[in-house]
Coordinates of C-alpha atoms in Angstrom, one line a residue:
M262 CA 39.5 -4.5 51.7
R263 CA 39.6 -1.1 54.1
L264 CA 41.8 1.7 53.0
F265 CA 43.7 1.4 56.1
T266 CA 45.1 -2.2 55.4
K267 CA 45.4 -1.1 52.0
I268 CA 47.7 1.7 52.9
F269 CA 49.4 -0.1 55.5
I270 CA 50.0 -3.7 53.2
S271 CA 51.1 -1.9 50.1
S272 CA 53.4 0.8 52.3
L273 CA 55.2 -2.3 54.2
A274 CA 55.5 -4.4 51.2
V275 CA 57.0 -1.8 49.1
L276 CA 59.4 -0.7 52.2
S277 CA 60.2 -4.5 52.7
A278 CA 61.1 -4.7 49.2
S279 CA 62.8 -2.1 48.8
M280 CA 64.8 -2.8 52.0
A281 CA 65.3 -6.9 51.0
V282 CA 67.1 -5.5 47.6
T283 CA 69.0 -2.9 48.9
G284 CA 70.4 -5.1 51.7
G285 CA 71.3 -8.1 49.2
M286 CA 73.2 -5.7 46.7
L287 CA 75.1 -4.5 49.6
I288 CA 76.2 -7.9 50.7
K289 CA 77.0 -8.7 47.3
E290 CA 78.9 -5.3 46.7
S291 CA 80.6 -6.4 50.2
F292 CA 81.6 -10.0 49.0
D293 CA 82.6 -9.0 45.5
N294 CA 85.3 -6.5 47.1
S295 CA 86.5 -8.9 49.2
L296 CA 86.9 -11.7 46.8
S297 CA 88.4 -8.9 44.5
R298 CA 91.1 -8.5 47.0
E299 CA 91.9 -12.1 47.3
K300 CA 92.2 -12.5 43.7
G301 CA 94.6 -9.7 43.7
V302 CA 96.7 -11.4 46.4
A303 CA 96.4 -14.6 44.6
L304 CA 97.9 -13.2 41.3
S305 CA 100.5 -11.3 43.3
E306 CA 101.6 -14.3 44.8
Y307 CA 101.2 -16.2 41.8
G308 CA 103.9 -13.8 40.1
H309 CA 106.3 -13.8 43.4
I310 CA 106.8 -17.6 43.2
A311 CA 106.8 -18.1 39.2
Y312 CA 109.7 -15.1 39.5
T313 CA 111.5 -17.4 42.1
L314 CA 111.0 -20.9 40.3
Q315 CA 112.1 -19.2 37.0
T316 CA 115.3 -17.7 38.8
G317 CA 116.3 -20.8 40.4
M318 CA 115.4 -23.2 37.3
Q319 CA 117.6 -20.7 35.2
S320 CA 120.6 -20.9 38.0
I321 CA 120.5 -24.7 38.1
S322 CA 120.4 -25.0 34.4
E323 CA 123.5 -22.7 33.9
S324 CA 125.6 -25.0 36.6
G325 CA 124.1 -28.3 35.7
E326 CA 120.7 -30.2 34.7
L327 CA 117.8 -29.8 35.8
T328 CA 116.6 -33.0 38.0
R329 CA 113.4 -33.8 39.5
E330 CA 115.3 -33.5 42.8
N331 CA 116.3 -30.1 41.7
L332 CA 112.6 -28.8 41.1
T333 CA 111.2 -30.5 44.3
I334 CA 113.9 -28.4 46.3
L335 CA 112.9 -25.4 44.3
A336 CA 109.1 -26.0 44.8
R337 CA 109.6 -26.6 48.4
Q338 CA 111.5 -23.5 49.1
A339 CA 109.1 -21.5 47.1
A340 CA 106.5 -22.9 49.5
D341 CA 108.4 -22.1 52.9
V342 CA 107.9 -18.5 52.1
S343 CA 104.6 -18.2 50.5
P344 CA 101.3 -18.2 52.6
C345 CA 99.4 -20.2 49.7
G346 CA 99.8 -23.9 48.8
V347 CA 102.0 -25.0 46.1
A348 CA 102.3 -27.8 43.8
L349 CA 104.6 -28.0 41.1
F350 CA 104.2 -31.1 38.0
D351 CA 106.7 -32.1 35.2
A352 CA 105.5 -32.5 31.8
E353 CA 103.8 -35.6 31.8
G354 CA 101.4 -34.3 34.8
E355 CA 103.3 -36.5 37.6
M356 CA 103.5 -34.0 40.9
L357 CA 106.7 -33.4 41.7
Y358 CA 105.9 -31.7 44.9
S359 CA 102.3 -30.2 46.7
T360 CA 101.5 -28.6 49.9
L361 CA 97.6 -28.2 48.8
P362 CA 95.2 -29.7 51.2
D363 CA 93.4 -31.7 48.4
M364 CA 95.9 -34.0 46.2
R365 CA 92.8 -34.3 43.9
I366 CA 93.5 -30.9 42.4
A367 CA 92.1 -31.7 39.2
E368 CA 88.8 -32.7 40.5
G369 CA 88.2 -29.0 42.2
K370 CA 84.7 -27.6 41.0
N371 CA 85.6 -24.7 38.7
N372 CA 83.0 -21.6 39.9
D373 CA 84.4 -18.7 38.0
S374 CA 87.1 -18.3 35.8
D375 CA 88.5 -14.8 35.1
I376 CA 91.8 -15.4 33.5
A377 CA 91.3 -18.3 31.0
A378 CA 92.9 -21.9 32.2
M379 CA 94.8 -20.3 34.9
Y380 CA 92.5 -18.6 37.1
S381 CA 89.6 -20.3 38.8
I382 CA 87.7 -20.5 42.2
F383 CA 87.1 -24.2 43.2
V384 CA 85.4 -26.0 46.4
T385 CA 86.5 -29.1 47.9
D386 CA 86.0 -30.9 51.0
T387 CA 88.2 -29.0 53.1
G388 CA 86.9 -25.7 51.8
R389 CA 86.5 -23.3 49.3
Y390 CA 89.8 -22.0 47.6
I391 CA 91.5 -19.7 44.7
K392 CA 93.6 -21.9 42.1
V393 CA 96.0 -20.0 39.9
T394 CA 98.0 -22.7 37.3
S395 CA 100.8 -21.8 34.9
G396 CA 103.7 -23.6 33.5
L397 CA 107.4 -22.6 32.6
T398 CA 110.0 -24.1 30.3
V399 CA 113.8 -23.5 30.7
N400 CA 116.1 -25.0 28.7
D401 CA 113.9 -27.2 27.4
V402 CA 112.6 -28.3 30.9
S403 CA 108.6 -27.7 31.1
V404 CA 106.9 -27.8 34.4
A405 CA 103.2 -26.6 35.4
F406 CA 102.8 -25.4 39.3
V407 CA 99.4 -24.5 40.8
I408 CA 99.1 -22.2 43.7
S409 CA 95.8 -22.2 45.8
K410 CA 94.6 -19.7 48.8
N411 CA 92.0 -20.2 51.2
I412 CA 88.9 -18.1 50.7
D413 CA 86.7 -19.4 53.3
S414 CA 87.1 -16.0 55.6
I415 CA 85.3 -14.2 53.1
Y416 CA 82.6 -16.4 52.7
Q417 CA 82.1 -16.4 56.5
E418 CA 82.1 -12.7 56.7
S419 CA 79.8 -12.2 54.0
E420 CA 77.3 -15.1 55.5
A421 CA 78.1 -13.3 59.1
F422 CA 77.1 -9.5 57.9
A423 CA 74.1 -11.6 56.2
R424 CA 72.8 -12.7 59.7
K425 CA 73.4 -9.1 60.9
Y426 CA 71.3 -7.4 58.3
I427 CA 68.5 -9.8 58.6
L428 CA 68.8 -9.1 62.2
I429 CA 68.6 -5.2 61.5
Y430 CA 66.0 -5.8 58.3
S431 CA 63.5 -7.8 60.7
V432 CA 63.8 -5.1 63.6
S433 CA 63.4 -2.5 60.9
V434 CA 60.5 -3.8 59.3
F435 CA 58.4 -4.4 62.5
A436 CA 59.7 -1.0 63.6
A437 CA 58.4 0.3 60.1
A438 CA 55.1 -1.8 60.6
A439 CA 54.3 -0.2 64.0
A440 CA 55.2 3.3 62.2
L441 CA 53.1 2.6 59.2
A442 CA 50.0 1.4 61.5
V443 CA 49.9 4.7 63.1
L444 CA 50.4 6.8 59.9
S445 CA 47.8 4.8 57.8
Y446 CA 45.2 5.2 61.1
F447 CA 45.8 9.0 60.8
I448 CA 45.5 9.0 57.1
A449 CA 42.2 7.0 56.8
R450 CA 40.8 8.8 60.0
P451 CA 39.5 11.6 57.8
I452 CA 38.1 9.5 55.3
R453 CA 36.0 7.3 58.3
R454 CA 35.0 10.9 59.3
L455 CA 33.4 11.7 56.0
T456 CA 31.8 7.7 56.1
V457 CA 30.2 8.8 59.4
S458 CA 28.9 12.4 58.2
A459 CA 27.5 10.7 54.9
A460 CA 25.6 8.0 57.0
R461 CA 24.0 10.6 59.3
I462 CA 23.2 12.7 56.2
A463 CA 21.4 9.7 54.5
E464 CA 19.6 9.3 57.9
G465 CA 18.0 12.7 57.4
K466 CA 20.7 15.0 59.6
Y467 CA 21.2 17.1 56.9
D468 CA 22.8 19.9 59.0
E469 CA 25.6 17.4 59.3
R470 CA 29.3 18.7 58.6
C471 CA 32.8 16.9 58.6
P472 CA 35.4 18.5 60.6
V473 CA 38.5 19.8 58.7
F474 CA 41.6 19.5 60.5
S475 CA 44.7 20.1 57.6
R476 CA 44.7 21.8 54.2
D477 CA 46.2 18.7 52.1
E478 CA 44.0 16.5 49.5
T479 CA 42.2 14.7 52.7
G480 CA 41.4 18.5 53.5
E481 CA 40.2 19.6 50.4
L482 CA 38.2 16.5 50.5
A483 CA 36.4 17.2 53.5
L484 CA 36.0 21.0 52.2
G485 CA 34.2 19.9 49.2
F486 CA 32.1 17.3 51.1
N487 CA 31.0 20.2 53.8
R488 CA 30.2 22.4 50.4
M489 CA 27.8 19.4 49.3
A490 CA 26.3 18.8 52.0
E491 CA 25.5 22.6 52.5
T492 CA 24.2 22.6 48.9
V493 CA 22.1 19.4 49.7
E494 CA 20.6 20.8 52.8
E495 CA 19.8 24.0 50.7
S496 CA 17.9 21.8 48.0
I497 CA 16.1 20.1 50.6
S498 CA 14.9 22.8 52.5
E499 CA 13.9 24.3 48.9
L500 CA 12.2 21.3 48.3
K501 CA 10.5 21.2 51.7
R502 CA 9.6 24.9 51.3
S503 CA 7.9 24.2 47.7
A504 CA 6.5 21.3 49.2
Q505 CA 4.9 23.2 52.0
Q506 CA 3.9 26.2 49.4
K507 CA 2.2 23.6 47.3
E508 CA 0.2 22.2 50.4
D509 CA -0.5 25.9 51.5
F510 CA -1.4 26.8 47.9
M511 CA -3.8 23.6 48.0
A512 CA -5.4 24.3 51.3
S513 CA -5.9 28.1 50.3
F514 CA -7.3 27.1 47.0
A515 CA -9.6 24.7 48.4
H516 CA -10.6 27.2 51.2
E517 CA -10.9 30.1 48.5
I518 CA -13.5 28.0 46.5
K519 CA -15.2 26.2 49.4
T520 CA -16.5 29.4 51.1
P521 CA -18.4 30.9 47.6
L522 CA -19.5 27.5 46.3
T523 CA -21.2 27.0 49.9
S524 CA -22.9 30.4 49.5
V525 CA -24.0 29.6 45.9
I526 CA -25.1 26.4 46.4
G527 CA -26.9 27.7 49.5
Y528 CA -28.6 30.6 47.3
A529 CA -29.3 29.0 44.5
D530 CA -30.9 25.9 46.1
M531 CA -33.4 28.7 48.2
L532 CA -34.0 30.4 44.6
Y533 CA -34.5 26.8 43.3
Q534 CA -37.4 26.0 45.9
G535 CA -38.9 29.8 45.3
R536 CA -39.2 30.8 48.6
L537 CA -38.1 33.6 48.9
R538 CA -39.7 37.2 48.1
D539 CA -38.7 39.6 45.1
E540 CA -36.3 41.4 46.9
E541 CA -34.6 38.5 49.0
A542 CA -34.4 36.6 45.2
A543 CA -32.8 39.6 43.9
N544 CA -30.3 39.8 46.7
A545 CA -29.4 36.2 46.0
A546 CA -29.0 36.2 42.4
G547 CA -26.6 39.4 43.1
F548 CA -24.8 37.3 45.7
I549 CA -24.6 34.5 43.3
L550 CA -23.5 36.7 40.4
S551 CA -20.6 38.4 42.8
E552 CA -19.3 35.2 43.8
G553 CA -19.4 33.8 40.7
M554 CA -17.3 36.7 39.2
R555 CA -14.8 36.2 41.9
L556 CA -14.7 32.5 40.9
E557 CA -14.1 33.3 37.3
A558 CA -11.1 36.1 38.4
L559 CA -9.7 33.3 40.7
S560 CA -9.9 30.4 37.7
L561 CA -8.4 33.3 35.0
K562 CA -5.6 34.3 37.5
L563 CA -4.8 30.4 38.1
M564 CA -4.4 29.8 34.4
E565 CA -2.5 33.0 33.8
L566 CA 0.2 31.7 36.6
I567 CA 0.2 28.3 35.1
V568 CA 0.9 29.6 31.5
L569 CA 3.6 31.8 32.9
E570 CA 5.3 28.8 34.8
K571 CA 5.4 26.8 31.6
T572 CA 6.1 29.3 28.5
K573 CA 9.1 31.0 27.2
F574 CA 8.8 34.6 26.2
S575 CA 10.9 36.7 23.8
L576 CA 11.9 40.5 25.1
I577 CA 12.0 43.3 22.9
S578 CA 13.0 47.2 22.8
L579 CA 10.3 49.7 23.2
P580 CA 9.6 53.4 23.9
A581 CA 9.0 53.7 27.7
I582 CA 7.1 56.6 27.4
D583 CA 4.5 54.7 25.0
V584 CA 4.2 51.7 27.2
F585 CA 3.7 53.9 30.5
D586 CA 1.4 56.0 28.2
D587 CA -1.0 53.0 27.5
I588 CA -0.7 51.6 31.3
G589 CA -2.0 55.2 32.5
K590 CA -5.1 54.6 29.8
A591 CA -5.5 51.1 31.3
L592 CA -5.5 52.6 35.2
M593 CA -7.8 55.0 34.4
P594 CA -10.8 52.7 35.0
M595 CA -9.5 50.9 37.8
A596 CA -8.6 54.6 39.3
A597 CA -12.0 56.3 38.6
K598 CA -13.5 52.9 40.3
W599 CA -12.5 53.8 43.6
D600 CA -12.2 57.3 42.8
A601 CA -8.2 57.0 43.6
S602 CA -5.5 59.7 42.4
V603 CA -3.3 58.3 40.4
S604 CA 0.2 60.0 39.1
L605 CA 2.3 58.6 36.3
R606 CA 5.9 59.6 35.1
A607 CA 8.7 58.1 32.7
D608 CA 12.0 58.9 31.5
E609 CA 12.9 58.9 27.9
A610 CA 14.7 55.3 27.2
F611 CA 13.9 52.2 25.2
I612 CA 13.2 49.4 27.6
K613 CA 13.4 45.4 26.8
I614 CA 10.2 43.9 27.8
E615 CA 7.6 41.3 26.6
P616 CA 4.5 44.1 26.1
D617 CA 1.7 42.5 28.0
L618 CA 3.4 40.8 30.3
F619 CA 5.3 44.0 31.6
K620 CA 1.7 45.8 31.3
T621 CA 0.2 42.8 33.6
L622 CA 3.2 43.3 36.1
V623 CA 2.9 47.2 36.3
M624 CA -1.0 46.9 36.3
N625 CA -1.1 44.2 39.2
L626 CA 1.2 46.5 41.6
A627 CA -0.7 49.5 40.5
D628 CA -4.2 47.4 41.4
N629 CA -2.5 46.7 45.2
A630 CA -1.6 50.2 45.9
I631 CA -5.1 52.0 44.8
K632 CA -6.7 48.9 47.0
A633 CA -4.6 50.1 49.7
L634 CA -6.1 53.2 49.7
V635 CA -9.7 52.1 49.9
D636 CA -11.6 52.7 52.8
G637 CA -14.9 51.6 52.5
E638 CA -16.1 52.1 49.3
R639 CA -13.9 54.4 48.0
A640 CA -10.3 56.0 48.4
R641 CA -9.5 57.9 51.4
T642 CA -9.3 61.6 50.9
G643 CA -5.3 62.7 49.9
G644 CA -4.7 59.0 49.0
I645 CA -2.3 59.0 46.1
V646 CA -0.9 55.9 43.8
E647 CA 2.8 57.4 41.9
V648 CA 3.6 55.2 39.2
F649 CA 7.0 56.2 37.5
G650 CA 10.1 55.2 35.7
R651 CA 13.7 56.6 35.2
R652 CA 16.8 55.4 33.7
L653 CA 19.5 55.0 35.6
G654 CA 23.0 53.9 32.9
D655 CA 22.0 50.8 31.4
K656 CA 18.7 50.0 34.0
Y657 CA 15.6 51.5 34.1
V658 CA 14.3 51.3 37.3
V659 CA 10.3 51.1 37.9
E660 CA 9.0 52.4 41.1
V661 CA 4.8 52.1 42.0
A662 CA 4.1 53.4 45.4
D663 CA 1.1 54.6 47.6
N664 CA 0.4 56.4 50.6
G665 CA -2.1 53.5 52.1
R666 CA -2.3 51.6 55.0
G667 CA 1.2 49.8 54.5
M668 CA 2.0 46.7 55.9
E669 CA 4.1 44.9 59.0
E670 CA 7.4 43.2 58.8
N671 CA 6.4 39.7 58.9
E672 CA 3.3 40.5 56.5
L673 CA 6.6 41.4 53.4
L674 CA 8.0 37.8 54.4
R675 CA 4.9 36.2 52.7
I676 CA 3.6 39.2 50.5
K677 CA 4.7 37.0 47.1
E678 CA 3.0 33.7 48.2
A679 CA 0.2 32.5 46.6
F680 CA -3.7 33.1 48.3
Y681 CA -1.7 35.2 50.9
M682 CA -3.6 38.5 51.5
V683 CA -2.4 40.9 54.2
D684 CA -6.6 41.9 54.7
K685 CA -8.6 38.9 53.7
S686 CA -12.1 40.3 54.0
R687 CA -11.3 43.4 52.0
S688 CA -9.5 41.4 49.5
R689 CA -12.7 39.2 48.9
R690 CA -15.0 42.5 48.8
M691 CA -12.6 43.8 45.9
N692 CA -12.8 40.6 44.1
G693 CA -9.1 39.6 45.0
A694 CA -7.7 36.0 45.0
G695 CA -4.1 36.8 46.5
L696 CA -2.5 35.8 43.2
G697 CA -1.8 39.1 41.9
L698 CA 1.8 39.4 43.4
A699 CA 2.8 35.8 42.7
I700 CA 2.1 36.5 38.9
A701 CA 3.9 39.7 39.2
E702 CA 6.6 38.0 40.8
R703 CA 6.8 35.6 37.9
I704 CA 6.8 38.5 35.3
A705 CA 9.9 40.0 37.0
L706 CA 11.7 36.9 36.9
I707 CA 11.3 36.7 32.9
H708 CA 12.4 40.1 32.7
D709 CA 15.3 39.0 34.6
T710 CA 14.8 41.2 38.0
T711 CA 12.9 40.6 41.0
L712 CA 10.4 42.4 43.0
E713 CA 11.3 44.9 46.3
F714 CA 9.0 46.0 48.7
E715 CA 9.4 48.7 51.4
S716 CA 6.5 49.6 53.7
E717 CA 5.8 50.6 57.1
S718 CA 2.5 50.2 58.4
G719 CA 0.0 53.3 58.3
R720 CA 2.5 55.4 56.0
G721 CA 2.3 53.3 52.1
T722 CA 4.1 50.9 50.3
K723 CA 6.7 51.1 47.5
V724 CA 7.3 48.2 45.0
S725 CA 10.4 48.7 42.6
F726 CA 12.2 46.7 39.8
N727 CA 15.0 47.1 37.4
I728 CA 14.9 46.1 33.5
A729 CA 17.6 46.5 30.5
A730 CA 17.4 49.8 29.1
E731 CA 19.1 52.2 26.3
A732 CA 19.3 55.5 25.6
C733 CA 16.9 56.8 22.9
D734 CA 19.9 58.1 21.0
E735 CA 21.5 55.0 21.1
M736 CA 18.6 53.2 19.3
E737 CA 19.2 55.7 16.3

């Protein structure tokens, strides 16, 4: 059953039941009030007739004998002035006088009894009546009398009231049904919109959003749905980017190994056939060695990247001065190879790092910076790489900067991608594989930080990141 139908039927059922119960209670209350009023009239008339009969019987008994004729005359006189029917019986139960509509009084149907043995409501062929029965004894003469009052009018009023209420009830339920249909439609409409939006998202339209027109629960539901849709869209986009990166990675990897392997196979075949002169053979062997070393570097870098993705590392606090001294010594052969100038400075502090990974991170950044200075076989004149660290509160900022060739903005956006190389020919000539920054970024994440790049074409590049640090005196 649809939500619209559930809301409509349940609301209409509750409203109808409430109106029916309320109407029934009102009709019963009105009837009870009318009946109570008629009871009061009957009891009042009973008291008046009882007084009249008793007074008359005492008056007659003082002046003479109470006979059946006298009693009949007294009953007739009481009946003449009473709006109720009157009947009088002697001590043996024989009727002396009656103005009741039904002579078979004893056969009347007793429906209720408020005053035991003297008050009742009964139904005859001619209608419904209130009957009050009592006895009198004056000077050893006992009589019984009955008064009866027709109460058909209150039943007729109650039935008329019920008919009117049924008409009002029917019109009200019909009007309520129309109003509830409209309300149910508007209440269920946001749910239908959510259903449509969910179906479109299921079809692949991840930018679909549900409009929000209210601030109630349905509006909050729509907002929550939109937030969920945004998360789904971001997740799908991330999955697409990840899949694309993997495809690019595999394509780049295949390309990286295809060219050197083709060359290695070609030169190896030439050496195998023995058709080369000694100089040509030496050049071929040198090329095979160079390409083999590049493939070896590529495999080591890939292995390092895989290990970093799957291994958890613990960070320890070490003196920054000692760590940077060690890095400086490791950079000397690299700088000497390309005749590059390297400047290294570090503030005193204790930095929280994984020593080997931190060294690899800074060495990769410094290696890229040195290669950015190389023009031909050596670094250009005036080129310098600066590596320094400074403490800023509870953070230690590490920067590696060069004044080399720099990068364009579109190159900065892709610089962290695996196998991406700004200058592919230069990188391959220097045994580069395009994995250094991918490894550096992963190491930075292990240290709960990220690499920030600033570069300008022809002016150089600066890479910075920050790690947790404490002052030396805080460690004592």
